[in-house]
C-alpha positions as protocol buffer text, in pm:
chain_id: "A"
residue {
  index: 1
  type: UNK
  ca { x: -709 y: -2391 z: 4139 }
}
residue {
  index: 2
  type: UNK
  ca { x: -816 y: -2112 z: 3902 }
}
residue {
  index: 3
  type: UNK
  ca { x: -462 y: -1977 z: 3905 }
}
residue {
  index: 4
  type: UNK
  ca { x: -326 y: -2311 z: 3782 }
}
residue {
  index: 5
  type: UNK
  ca { x: -587 y: -2344 z: 3510 }
}
residue {
  index: 6
  type: UNK
  ca { x: -532 y: -1997 z: 3364 }
}
residue {
  index: 7
  type: UNK
  ca { x: -156 y: -2019 z: 3386 }
}
residue {
  index: 8
  type: UNK
  ca { x: -159 y: -2342 z: 3190 }
}
residue {
  index: 9
  type: UNK
  ca { x: -398 y: -2221 z: 2920 }
}
residue {
  index: 10
  type: UNK
  ca { x: -121 y: -2069 z: 2713 }
}
residue {
  index: 11
  type: UNK
  ca { x: -314 y: -2100 z: 2384 }
}
residue {
  index: 12
  type: UNK
  ca { x: -616 y: -1908 z: 2518 }
}
residue {
  index: 13
  type: UNK
  ca { x: -720 y: -1623 z: 2286 }
}
residue {
  index: 14
  type: UNK
  ca { x: -1039 y: -1491 z: 2448 }
}
residue {
  index: 15
  type: UNK
  ca { x: -1096 y: -1451 z: 2823 }
}
residue {
  index: 16
  type: UNK
  ca { x: -1421 y: -1302 z: 2957 }
}
residue {
  index: 17
  type: UNK
  ca { x: -1445 y: -1270 z: 3336 }
}
residue {
  index: 18
  type: UNK
  ca { x: -1691 y: -981 z: 3336 }
}
residue {
  index: 19
  type: UNK
  ca { x: -1969 y: -948 z: 3590 }
}
residue {
  index: 20
  type: UNK
  ca { x: -1814 y: -1159 z: 3864 }
}
residue {
  index: 21
  type: UNK
  ca { x: -1704 y: -1060 z: 4213 }
}
residue {
  index: 22
  type: UNK
  ca { x: -1333 y: -1048 z: 4144 }
}
residue {
  index: 23
  type: UNK
  ca { x: -1170 y: -812 z: 4391 }
}
residue {
  index: 24
  type: UNK
  ca { x: -822 y: -700 z: 4487 }
}
residue {
  index: 25
  type: UNK
  ca { x: -563 y: -735 z: 4212 }
}
residue {
  index: 26
  type: UNK
  ca { x: -593 y: -1002 z: 3944 }
}
residue {
  index: 27
  type: UNK
  ca { x: -222 y: -1084 z: 3930 }
}
residue {
  index: 28
  type: UNK
  ca { x: -308 y: -1411 z: 4100 }
}
residue {
  index: 29
  type: UNK
  ca { x: -479 y: -1516 z: 3780 }
}
residue {
  index: 30
  type: UNK
  ca { x: -144 y: -1536 z: 3604 }
}
residue {
  index: 31
  type: UNK
  ca { x: -259 y: -1322 z: 3313 }
}
residue {
  index: 32
  type: UNK
  ca { x: 96 y: -1239 z: 3212 }
}
residue {
  index: 33
  type: UNK
  ca { x: 144 y: -1605 z: 3112 }
}
residue {
  index: 34
  type: UNK
  ca { x: -135 y: -1588 z: 2850 }
}
residue {
  index: 35
  type: UNK
  ca { x: 83 y: -1454 z: 2570 }
}
residue {
  index: 36
  type: UNK
  ca { x: -164 y: -1549 z: 2293 }
}
residue {
  index: 37
  type: UNK
  ca { x: -459 y: -1365 z: 2448 }
}
residue {
  index: 38
  type: UNK
  ca { x: -635 y: -1137 z: 2198 }
}
residue {
  index: 39
  type: UNK
  ca { x: -944 y: -1028 z: 2393 }
}
residue {
  index: 40
  type: UNK
  ca { x: -965 y: -967 z: 2770 }
}
residue {
  index: 41
  type: UNK
  ca { x: -1284 y: -855 z: 2944 }
}
residue {
  index: 42
  type: UNK
  ca { x: -1258 y: -782 z: 3318 }
}
residue {
  index: 43
  type: UNK
  ca { x: -1547 y: -534 z: 3330 }
}
residue {
  index: 44
  type: UNK
  ca { x: -1805 y: -509 z: 3608 }
}
residue {
  index: 45
  type: UNK
  ca { x: -1590 y: -648 z: 3889 }
}
residue {
  index: 46
  type: UNK
  ca { x: -1425 y: -496 z: 4197 }
}
residue {
  index: 47
  type: UNK
  ca { x: -1067 y: -512 z: 4078 }
}
residue {
  index: 48
  type: UNK
  ca { x: -832 y: -260 z: 4237 }
}
residue {
  index: 49
  type: UNK
  ca { x: -465 y: -176 z: 4208 }
}
residue {
  index: 50
  type: UNK
  ca { x: -318 y: -23 z: 3893 }
}
residue {
  index: 51
  type: UNK
  ca { x: -329 y: -129 z: 3529 }
}
residue {
  index: 52
  type: UNK
  ca { x: 39 y: -210 z: 3537 }
}
residue {
  index: 53
  type: UNK
  ca { x: 2 y: -435 z: 3841 }
}
residue {
  index: 54
  type: UNK
  ca { x: -243 y: -663 z: 3659 }
}
residue {
  index: 55
  type: UNK
  ca { x: 21 y: -796 z: 3419 }
}
residue {
  index: 56
  type: UNK
  ca { x: -179 y: -662 z: 3124 }
}
residue {
  index: 57
  type: UNK
  ca { x: 111 y: -478 z: 2961 }
}
residue {
  index: 58
  type: UNK
  ca { x: 274 y: -811 z: 2879 }
}
residue {
  index: 59
  type: UNK
  ca { x: -16 y: -924 z: 2661 }
}
residue {
  index: 60
  type: UNK
  ca { x: 124 y: -788 z: 2336 }
}
residue {
  index: 61
  type: UNK
  ca { x: -128 y: -971 z: 2115 }
}
residue {
  index: 62
  type: UNK
  ca { x: -433 y: -801 z: 2268 }
}
residue {
  index: 63
  type: UNK
  ca { x: -684 y: -654 z: 2024 }
}
residue {
  index: 64
  type: UNK
  ca { x: -949 y: -579 z: 2289 }
}
residue {
  index: 65
  type: UNK
  ca { x: -913 y: -472 z: 2652 }
}
residue {
  index: 66
  type: UNK
  ca { x: -1218 y: -395 z: 2864 }
}
residue {
  index: 67
  type: UNK
  ca { x: -1155 y: -281 z: 3222 }
}
residue {
  index: 68
  type: UNK
  ca { x: -1478 y: -85 z: 3265 }
}
residue {
  index: 69
  type: UNK
  ca { x: -1652 y: -43 z: 3601 }
}
residue {
  index: 70
  type: UNK
  ca { x: -1386 y: -154 z: 3846 }
}
residue {
  index: 71
  type: UNK
  ca { x: -1184 y: 28 z: 4111 }
}
residue {
  index: 72
  type: UNK
  ca { x: -856 y: 46 z: 3920 }
}
residue {
  index: 73
  type: UNK
  ca { x: -662 y: 358 z: 4014 }
}
residue {
  index: 74
  type: UNK
  ca { x: -344 y: 544 z: 3939 }
}
residue {
  index: 75
  type: UNK
  ca { x: -226 y: 663 z: 3600 }
}
residue {
  index: 76
  type: UNK
  ca { x: -251 y: 485 z: 3269 }
}
residue {
  index: 77
  type: UNK
  ca { x: 103 y: 344 z: 3246 }
}
residue {
  index: 78
  type: UNK
  ca { x: 346 y: 397 z: 2961 }
}
residue {
  index: 79
  type: UNK
  ca { x: 383 y: 20 z: 2930 }
}
residue {
  index: 80
  type: UNK
  ca { x: 52 y: 16 z: 2742 }
}
residue {
  index: 81
  type: UNK
  ca { x: 270 y: 117 z: 2449 }
}
residue {
  index: 82
  type: UNK
  ca { x: 344 y: -256 z: 2421 }
}
residue {
  index: 83
  type: UNK
  ca { x: -15 y: -316 z: 2306 }
}
residue {
  index: 84
  type: UNK
  ca { x: 39 y: -195 z: 1951 }
}
residue {
  index: 85
  type: UNK
  ca { x: -241 y: -414 z: 1811 }
}
residue {
  index: 86
  type: UNK
  ca { x: -507 y: -278 z: 2043 }
}
residue {
  index: 87
  type: UNK
  ca { x: -831 y: -186 z: 1866 }
}
residue {
  index: 88
  type: UNK
  ca { x: -1064 y: -155 z: 2167 }
}
residue {
  index: 89
  type: UNK
  ca { x: -971 y: 10 z: 2497 }
}
residue {
  index: 90
  type: UNK
  ca { x: -1235 y: 74 z: 2765 }
}
residue {
  index: 91
  type: UNK
  ca { x: -1127 y: 205 z: 3107 }
}
residue {
  index: 92
  type: UNK
  ca { x: -1454 y: 384 z: 3189 }
}
residue {
  index: 93
  type: UNK
  ca { x: -1592 y: 415 z: 3543 }
}
residue {
  index: 94
  type: UNK
  ca { x: -1270 y: 349 z: 3732 }
}
residue {
  index: 95
  type: UNK
  ca { x: -1056 y: 557 z: 3966 }
}
residue {
  index: 96
  type: UNK
  ca { x: -792 y: 640 z: 3704 }
}
residue {
  index: 97
  type: UNK
  ca { x: -640 y: 984 z: 3750 }
}
residue {
  index: 98
  type: UNK
  ca { x: -357 y: 1208 z: 3641 }
}
residue {
  index: 99
  type: UNK
  ca { x: -294 y: 1352 z: 3297 }
}
residue {
  index: 100
  type: UNK
  ca { x: -398 y: 1167 z: 2985 }
}
residue {
  index: 101
  type: UNK
  ca { x: -63 y: 1020 z: 2887 }
}
residue {
  index: 102
  type: UNK
  ca { x: 119 y: 1010 z: 2559 }
}
residue {
  index: 103
  type: UNK
  ca { x: 53 y: 635 z: 2550 }
}
residue {
  index: 104
  type: UNK
  ca { x: -292 y: 708 z: 2403 }
}
residue {
  index: 105
  type: UNK
  ca { x: -124 y: 900 z: 2124 }
}
residue {
  index: 106
  type: UNK
  ca { x: 87 y: 601 z: 2028 }
}
residue {
  index: 107
  type: UNK
  ca { x: -198 y: 346 z: 2007 }
}
residue {
  index: 108
  type: UNK
  ca { x: -285 y: 432 z: 1649 }
}
residue {
  index: 109
  type: UNK
  ca { x: -467 y: 102 z: 1583 }
}
residue {
  index: 110
  type: UNK
  ca { x: -750 y: 204 z: 1815 }
}
residue {
  index: 111
  type: UNK
  ca { x: -1102 y: 195 z: 1674 }
}
residue {
  index: 112
  type: UNK
  ca { x: -1289 y: 230 z: 2004 }
}
residue {
  index: 113
  type: UNK
  ca { x: -1157 y: 441 z: 2293 }
}
residue {
  index: 114
  type: UNK
  ca { x: -1358 y: 495 z: 2613 }
}
residue {
  index: 115
  type: UNK
  ca { x: -1186 y: 697 z: 2885 }
}
residue {
  index: 116
  type: UNK
  ca { x: -1506 y: 835 z: 3037 }
}
residue {
  index: 117
  type: UNK
  ca { x: -1592 y: 885 z: 3403 }
}
residue {
  index: 118
  type: UNK
  ca { x: -1243 y: 878 z: 3544 }
}
residue {
  index: 119
  type: UNK
  ca { x: -1057 y: 1144 z: 3740 }
}
residue {
  index: 120
  type: UNK
  ca { x: -829 y: 1270 z: 3467 }
}
residue {
  index: 121
  type: UNK
  ca { x: -700 y: 1626 z: 3481 }
}
residue {
  index: 122
  type: UNK
  ca { x: -476 y: 1867 z: 3298 }
}
residue {
  index: 123
  type: UNK
  ca { x: -475 y: 1967 z: 2932 }
}
residue {
  index: 124
  type: UNK
  ca { x: -524 y: 1712 z: 2655 }
}
residue {
  index: 125
  type: UNK
  ca { x: -496 y: 1828 z: 2292 }
}
residue {
  index: 126
  type: UNK
  ca { x: -742 y: 1643 z: 2071 }
}
residue {
  index: 127
  type: UNK
  ca { x: -499 y: 1698 z: 1786 }
}
residue {
  index: 128
  type: UNK
  ca { x: -278 y: 1432 z: 1943 }
}
residue {
  index: 129
  type: UNK
  ca { x: -525 y: 1179 z: 1799 }
}
residue {
  index: 130
  type: UNK
  ca { x: -491 y: 1317 z: 1447 }
}
residue {
  index: 131
  type: UNK
  ca { x: -315 y: 1006 z: 1316 }
}
residue {
  index: 132
  type: UNK
  ca { x: -565 y: 757 z: 1460 }
}
residue {
  index: 133
  type: UNK
  ca { x: -707 y: 687 z: 1116 }
}
residue {
  index: 134
  type: UNK
  ca { x: -911 y: 386 z: 1232 }
}
residue {
  index: 135
  type: UNK
  ca { x: -1081 y: 558 z: 1524 }
}
residue {
  index: 136
  type: UNK
  ca { x: -1462 y: 535 z: 1510 }
}
residue {
  index: 137
  type: UNK
  ca { x: -1571 y: 583 z: 1872 }
}
residue {
  index: 138
  type: UNK
  ca { x: -1425 y: 837 z: 2118 }
}
residue {
  index: 139
  type: UNK
  ca { x: -1575 y: 872 z: 2466 }
}
residue {
  index: 140
  type: UNK
  ca { x: -1408 y: 1102 z: 2716 }
}
residue {
  index: 141
  type: UNK
  ca { x: -1525 y: 1276 z: 3033 }
}
residue {
  index: 142
  type: UNK
  ca { x: -1413 y: 1332 z: 3390 }
}
residue {
  index: 143
  type: UNK
  ca { x: -1567 y: 1331 z: 3734 }
}
residue {
  index: 144
  type: UNK
  ca { x: -1320 y: 1605 z: 3835 }
}
residue {
  index: 145
  type: UNK
  ca { x: -1524 y: 1906 z: 3726 }
}
residue {
  index: 146
  type: UNK
  ca { x: -1309 y: 2177 z: 3566 }
}
residue {
  index: 147
  type: UNK
  ca { x: -992 y: 1970 z: 3609 }
}
residue {
  index: 148
  type: UNK
  ca { x: -971 y: 1828 z: 3255 }
}
residue {
  index: 149
  type: UNK
  ca { x: -953 y: 2063 z: 2958 }
}
residue {
  index: 150
  type: UNK
  ca { x: -947 y: 1955 z: 2597 }
}
residue {
  index: 151
  type: UNK
  ca { x: -754 y: 2177 z: 2360 }
}
residue {
  index: 152
  type: UNK
  ca { x: -950 y: 2220 z: 2040 }
}
residue {
  index: 153
  type: UNK
  ca { x: -696 y: 2376 z: 1807 }
}
residue {
  index: 154
  type: UNK
  ca { x: -756 y: 2334 z: 1435 }
}
residue {
  index: 155
  type: UNK
  ca { x: -614 y: 2023 z: 1272 }
}
residue {
  index: 156
  type: UNK
  ca { x: -700 y: 1786 z: 989 }
}
residue {
  index: 157
  type: UNK
  ca { x: -796 y: 1445 z: 1133 }
}
residue {
  index: 158
  type: UNK
  ca { x: -736 y: 1120 z: 950 }
}
residue {
  index: 159
  type: UNK
  ca { x: -1037 y: 957 z: 1118 }
}
residue {
  index: 160
  type: UNK
  ca { x: -1410 y: 968 z: 1056 }
}
residue {
  index: 161
  type: UNK
  ca { x: -1593 y: 919 z: 1386 }
}
residue {
  index: 162
  type: UNK
  ca { x: -1933 y: 760 z: 1426 }
}
residue {
  index: 163
  type: UNK
  ca { x: -1967 y: 829 z: 1800 }
}
residue {
  index: 164
  type: UNK
  ca { x: -1823 y: 1123 z: 1994 }
}
residue {
  index: 165
  type: UNK
  ca { x: -1899 y: 1195 z: 2361 }
}
residue {
  index: 166
  type: UNK
  ca { x: -1712 y: 1483 z: 2526 }
}
residue {
  index: 167
  type: UNK
  ca { x: -1929 y: 1600 z: 2820 }
}
residue {
  index: 168
  type: UNK
  ca { x: -1770 y: 1790 z: 3108 }
}
residue {
  index: 169
  type: UNK
  ca { x: -1447 y: 1861 z: 2918 }
}
residue {
  index: 170
  type: UNK
  ca { x: -1430 y: 2241 z: 2945 }
}
residue {
  index: 171
  type: UNK
  ca { x: -1441 y: 2274 z: 2569 }
}
residue {
  index: 172
  type: UNK
  ca { x: -1552 y: 2640 z: 2557 }
}
residue {
  index: 173
  type: UNK
  ca { x: -1572 y: 2621 z: 2176 }
}
residue {
  index: 174
  type: UNK
  ca { x: -1690 y: 2344 z: 1946 }
}
residue {
  index: 175
  type: UNK
  ca { x: -1384 y: 2145 z: 1836 }
}
residue {
  index: 176
  type: UNK
  ca { x: -1275 y: 2262 z: 1491 }
}
residue {
  index: 177
  type: UNK
  ca { x: -1205 y: 1910 z: 1370 }
}
residue {
  index: 178
  type: UNK
  ca { x: -1581 y: 1844 z: 1369 }
}
residue {
  index: 179
  type: UNK
  ca { x: -1598 y: 2045 z: 1048 }
}
residue {
  index: 180
  type: UNK
  ca { x: -1426 y: 1751 z: 881 }
}
residue {
  index: 181
  type: UNK
  ca { x: -1659 y: 1485 z: 1025 }
}
residue {
  index: 182
  type: UNK
  ca { x: -1935 y: 1352 z: 797 }
}
residue {
  index: 183
  type: UNK
  ca { x: -2025 y: 1010 z: 940 }
}
residue {
  index: 184
  type: UNK
  ca { x: -2132 y: 1094 z: 1296 }
}
residue {
  index: 185
  type: UNK
  ca { x: -2432 y: 908 z: 1435 }
}
residue {
  index: 186
  type: UNK
  ca { x: -2402 y: 1016 z: 1798 }
}
residue {
  index: 187
  type: UNK
  ca { x: -2267 y: 1348 z: 1926 }
}
residue {
  index: 188
  type: UNK
  ca { x: -2267 y: 1463 z: 2290 }
}
residue {
  index: 189
  type: UNK
  ca { x: -2107 y: 1798 z: 2374 }
}
residue {
  index: 190
  type: UNK
  ca { x: -2316 y: 1860 z: 2686 }
}
residue {
  index: 191
  type: UNK
  ca { x: -2206 y: 2021 z: 3012 }
}
residue {
  index: 192
  type: UNK
  ca { x: -1933 y: 2234 z: 2860 }
}
residue {
  index: 193
  type: UNK
  ca { x: -1905 y: 2612 z: 2825 }
}
residue {
  index: 194
  type: UNK
  ca { x: -2003 y: 2625 z: 2459 }
}
residue {
  index: 195
  type: UNK
  ca { x: -2145 y: 2954 z: 2332 }
}
residue {
  index: 196
  type: UNK
  ca { x: -2260 y: 3103 z: 2004 }
}
residue {
  index: 197
  type: UNK
  ca { x: -2533 y: 2999 z: 1764 }
}
residue {
  index: 198
  type: UNK
  ca { x: -2690 y: 2658 z: 1725 }
}
residue {
  index: 199
  type: UNK
  ca { x: -2443 y: 2453 z: 1514 }
}
residue {
  index: 200
  type: UNK
  ca { x: -2670 y: 2390 z: 1216 }
}
residue {
  index: 201
  type: UNK
  ca { x: -2367 y: 2283 z: 1014 }
}
residue {
  index: 202
  type: UNK
  ca { x: -2330 y: 1970 z: 1226 }
}
residue {
  index: 203
  type: UNK
  ca { x: -2667 y: 1846 z: 1099 }
}
residue {
  index: 204
  type: UNK
  ca { x: -2585 y: 1951 z: 744 }
}
residue {
  index: 205
  type: UNK
  ca { x: -2248 y: 1775 z: 744 }
}
residue {
  index: 206
  type: UNK
  ca { x: -2370 y: 1458 z: 916 }
}
residue {
  index: 207
  type: UNK
  ca { x: -2684 y: 1352 z: 739 }
}
residue {
  index: 208
  type: UNK
  ca { x: -2703 y: 1023 z: 933 }
}
residue {
  index: 209
  type: UNK
  ca { x: -2674 y: 1178 z: 1278 }
}
residue {
  index: 210
  type: UNK
  ca { x: -2920 y: 1013 z: 1515 }
}
residue {
  index: 211
  type: UNK
  ca { x: -2848 y: 1174 z: 1854 }
}
residue {
  index: 212
  type: UNK
  ca { x: -2743 y: 1533 z: 1930 }
}
residue {
  index: 213
  type: UNK
  ca { x: -2693 y: 1635 z: 2295 }
}
residue {
  index: 214
  type: UNK
  ca { x: -2605 y: 1998 z: 2369 }
}
residue {
  index: 215
  type: UNK
  ca { x: -2762 y: 2037 z: 2713 }
}
residue {
  index: 216
  type: UNK
  ca { x: -2623 y: 2270 z: 2977 }
}
residue {
  index: 217
  type: UNK
  ca { x: -2416 y: 2502 z: 2760 }
}
residue {
  index: 218
  type: UNK
  ca { x: -2447 y: 2874 z: 2677 }
}
residue {
  index: 219
  type: UNK
  ca { x: -2575 y: 2869 z: 2319 }
}
residue {
  index: 220
  type: UNK
  ca { x: -2776 y: 3177 z: 2219 }
}
residue {
  index: 221
  type: UNK
  ca { x: -2993 y: 3304 z: 1935 }
}
residue {
  index: 222
  type: UNK
  ca { x: -3258 y: 3123 z: 1738 }
}
residue {
  index: 223
  type: UNK
  ca { x: -3275 y: 2754 z: 1665 }
}
residue {
  index: 224
  type: UNK
  ca { x: -3167 y: 2754 z: 1301 }
}
residue {
  index: 225
  type: UNK
  ca { x: -3232 y: 2424 z: 1121 }
}
residue {
  index: 226
  type: UNK
  ca { x: -3113 y: 2294 z: 783 }
}
residue {
  index: 227
  type: UNK
  ca { x: -3329 y: 2373 z: 482 }
}
residue {
  index: 228
  type: UNK
  ca { x: -3378 y: 2010 z: 385 }
}
residue {
  index: 229
  type: UNK
  ca { x: -3515 y: 1712 z: 575 }
}
residue {
  index: 230
  type: UNK
  ca { x: -3292 y: 1528 z: 819 }
}
residue {
  index: 231
  type: UNK
  ca { x: -3409 y: 1168 z: 800 }
}
residue {
  index: 232
  type: UNK
  ca { x: -3213 y: 1012 z: 1087 }
}
residue {
  index: 233
  type: UNK
  ca { x: -3213 y: 1245 z: 1389 }
}
residue {
  index: 234
  type: UNK
  ca { x: -3437 y: 1093 z: 1658 }
}
residue {
  index: 235
  type: UNK
  ca { x: -3297 y: 1248 z: 1979 }
}
residue {
  index: 236
  type: UNK
  ca { x: -3241 y: 1623 z: 2025 }
}
residue {
  index: 237
  type: UNK
  ca { x: -3147 y: 1779 z: 2360 }
}
residue {
  index: 238
  type: UNK
  ca { x: -3076 y: 2153 z: 2369 }
}
residue {
  index: 239
  type: UNK
  ca { x: -3205 y: 2209 z: 2723 }
}
residue {
  index: 240
  type: UNK
  ca { x: -3046 y: 2451 z: 2970 }
}
residue {
  index: 241
  type: UNK
  ca { x: -2904 y: 2698 z: 2720 }
}
residue {
  index: 242
  type: UNK
  ca { x: -2993 y: 3058 z: 2630 }
}
residue {
  index: 243
  type: UNK
  ca { x: -3179 y: 3004 z: 2303 }
}
residue {
  index: 244
  type: UNK
  ca { x: -3439 y: 3271 z: 2220 }
}
residue {
  index: 245
  type: UNK
  ca { x: -3706 y: 3349 z: 1962 }
}
residue {
  index: 246
  type: UNK
  ca { x: -3964 y: 3129 z: 1797 }
}
residue {
  index: 247
  type: UNK
  ca { x: -3912 y: 2773 z: 1686 }
}
residue {
  index: 248
  type: UNK
  ca { x: -3885 y: 2732 z: 1306 }
}
residue {
  index: 249
  type: UNK
  ca { x: -4225 y: 2689 z: 1146 }
}
residue {
  index: 250
  type: UNK
  ca { x: -4103 y: 2391 z: 942 }
}
residue {
  index: 251
  type: UNK
  ca { x: -3940 y: 2216 z: 1237 }
}
residue {
  index: 252
  type: UNK
  ca { x: -4184 y: 1925 z: 1227 }
}
residue {
  index: 253
  type: UNK
  ca { x: -4106 y: 1867 z: 861 }
}
residue {
  index: 254
  type: UNK
  ca { x: -3727 y: 1911 z: 876 }
}
residue {
  index: 255
  type: UNK
  ca { x: -3693 y: 1689 z: 1185 }
}
residue {
  index: 256
  type: UNK
  ca { x: -3985 y: 1461 z: 1118 }
}
residue {
  index: 257
  type: UNK
  ca { x: -3821 y: 1147 z: 1264 }
}
residue {
  index: 258
  type: UNK
  ca { x: -3765 y: 1284 z: 1614 }
}
residue {
  index: 259
  type: UNK
  ca { x: -3866 y: 1058 z: 1903 }
}
residue {
  index: 260
  type: UNK
  ca { x: -3727 y: 1271 z: 2184 }
}
residue {
  index: 261
  type: UNK
  ca { x: -3708 y: 1650 z: 2221 }
}
residue {
  index: 262
  type: UNK
  ca { x: -3582 y: 1838 z: 2526 }
}
residue {
  index: 263
  type: UNK
  ca { x: -3578 y: 2216 z: 2495 }
}
residue {
  index: 264
  type: UNK
  ca { x: -3649 y: 2298 z: 2860 }
}
residue {
  index: 265
  type: UNK
  ca { x: -3490 y: 2588 z: 3045 }
}
residue {
  index: 266
  type: UNK
  ca { x: -3433 y: 2826 z: 2753 }
}
residue {
  index: 267
  type: UNK
  ca { x: -3605 y: 3147 z: 2645 }
}
residue {
  index: 268
  type: UNK
  ca { x: -3805 y: 3025 z: 2346 }
}
residue {
  index: 269
  type: UNK
  ca { x: -4126 y: 3221 z: 2290 }
}
residue {
  index: 270
  type: UNK
  ca { x: -4437 y: 3255 z: 2076 }
}
residue {
  index: 271
  type: UNK
  ca { x: -4654 y: 2980 z: 1934 }
}
residue {
  index: 272
  type: UNK
  ca { x: -4541 y: 2626 z: 1884 }
}
residue {
  index: 273
  type: UNK
  ca { x: -4521 y: 2549 z: 1510 }
}
residue {
  index: 274
  type: UNK
  ca { x: -4817 y: 2347 z: 1391 }
}
residue {
  index: 275
  type: UNK
  ca { x: -4578 y: 2135 z: 1185 }
}
residue {
  index: 276
  type: UNK
  ca { x: -4490 y: 1948 z: 1505 }
}
residue {
  index: 277
  type: UNK
  ca { x: -4798 y: 1740 z: 1424 }
}
residue {
  index: 278
  type: UNK
  ca { x: -4592 y: 1584 z: 1146 }
}
residue {
  index: 279
  type: UNK
  ca { x: -4365 y: 1417 z: 1402 }
}
residue {
  index: 280
  type: UNK
  ca { x: -4572 y: 1101 z: 1408 }
}
residue {
  index: 281
  type: UNK
  ca { x: -4324 y: 901 z: 1616 }
}
residue {
  index: 282
  type: UNK
  ca { x: -4258 y: 1168 z: 1882 }
}
residue {
  index: 283
  type: UNK
  ca { x: -4289 y: 1014 z: 2229 }
}
residue {
  index: 284
  type: UNK
  ca { x: -4115 y: 1265 z: 2461 }
}
residue {
  index: 285
  type: UNK
  ca { x: -4143 y: 1645 z: 2454 }
}
residue {
  index: 286
  type: UNK
  ca { x: -3999 y: 1866 z: 2729 }
}
residue {
  index: 287
  type: UNK
  ca { x: -4063 y: 2239 z: 2692 }
}
residue {
  index: 288
  type: UNK
  ca { x: -4080 y: 2366 z: 3051 }
}
residue {
  index: 289
  type: UNK
  ca { x: -3922 y: 2693 z: 3166 }
}
residue {
  index: 290
  type: UNK
  ca { x: -3967 y: 2877 z: 2838 }
}
residue {
  index: 291
  type: UNK
  ca { x: -4200 y: 3157 z: 2726 }
}
residue {
  index: 292
  type: UNK
  ca { x: -4432 y: 2973 z: 2486 }
}
residue {
  index: 293
  type: UNK
  ca { x: -4775 y: 3135 z: 2459 }
}
residue {
  index: 294
  type: UNK
  ca { x: -5006 y: 2884 z: 2292 }
}
residue {
  index: 295
  type: UNK
  ca { x: -5212 y: 2606 z: 2441 }
}
residue {
  index: 296
  type: UNK
  ca { x: -5032 y: 2278 z: 2381 }
}
residue {
  index: 297
  type: UNK
  ca { x: -5330 y: 2047 z: 2385 }
}
residue {
  index: 298
  type: UNK
  ca { x: -5457 y: 2162 z: 2046 }
}
residue {
  index: 299
  type: UNK
  ca { x: -5136 y: 2062 z: 1875 }
}
residue {
  index: 300
  type: UNK
  ca { x: -5106 y: 1700 z: 1976 }
}
residue {
  index: 301
  type: UNK
  ca { x: -5321 y: 1407 z: 1884 }
}
residue {
  index: 302
  type: UNK
  ca { x: -5055 y: 1137 z: 1913 }
}
residue {
  index: 303
  type: UNK
  ca { x: -5155 y: 905 z: 2198 }
}
residue {
  index: 304
  type: UNK
  ca { x: -4800 y: 792 z: 2272 }
}
residue {
  index: 305
  type: UNK
  ca { x: -4667 y: 1141 z: 2341 }
}
residue {
  index: 306
  type: UNK
  ca { x: -4513 y: 1187 z: 2684 }
}
residue {
  index: 307
  type: UNK
  ca { x: -4478 y: 1546 z: 2806 }
}
residue {
  index: 308
  type: UNK
  ca { x: -4172 y: 1622 z: 3015 }
}
residue {
  index: 309
  type: UNK
  ca { x: -4205 y: 1849 z: 3316 }
}
C-alpha cells in the first residue's frame, strides 16, 4: 500500500522517513517516480544496498539528501552528478567504501557535506573542493585507520567554512587552506599525525571559534596563546600530545569563556596560572598525566567545576 501511495504522490517535495525500521533496499518505495522531491531524509534506518540502487540519482530536483546511519554500502556512484542542485549531502555512519569519487568535486552547490565514519580509502586532495564557494560545513573521517589520506597542498579556497571536522585523516600537517579561513566556529583535527607548535594563528584568524579539538597528535613546545582576549572559545582539547613547559600566566584572561579544558597526557609542568580563577564558567578541567607541581585545591572556588581524571 505504501508503494502505491508514494508512487502516486508525484507533487511531493519533502519526504522524511527517518527513524523508522526500513530495511533492505528502498526501491520498493518508488522513489524514482517522485521527480519533484527537493528534500529526502532516510536517516536512522536499516537500509542496505547501494546508493544507486535506491533510485536516488533520478531525483534531479533534490536540494537535501540525508542517508546517515544506515547500512548502505559500495561506492558513491557517478550518477550523483545528476543532483546538481544538492546543497546538503549526509552519508555518515554507513558502509560506504572505495575512493572518494570525482562526483563530490562536481557538486559545487554543496553547503553541507558529511562523509564521516565510512570506510573510504586512498588519497583525496582537499584542493578538489576549491570551487565549492558555498560550502560551510565539511565533515570527513574514516573507520579504516591509515587507509584514507587527505592531500593538503596549498590552494586558495573560494569557501569560508564554519565547521570543519577531519579526524583520522592522516593529515600529517595542518592543511594550508586554513590560513585563508576566518569564520570557523568548530575545528576538529584530532587523531592525525600533526606535529609542530600549537597553531596560535588559528585562534587569531578565527575570532569566533568556539571549539578546538587537537587531541591525539604530536604537537610540541609551549602552549602559545594570542595576546588579546578570545571571547568565543568554550571548548579546548589538546590532550595526548607532547606539549611542554608552563601554561601561560594570562591563560585565564585570554581564554576567559572556556567551559571545557582537556590537557591530559602531555608534559606541562610548574604551577598552574592563578588567572584560571577568572574562568568563571569553567565546568570541566582535565590535567592528568602531566608534571604540574602546585596544589590544585587552592586555585578553584567555583562549585560547578568538574575535574577530569
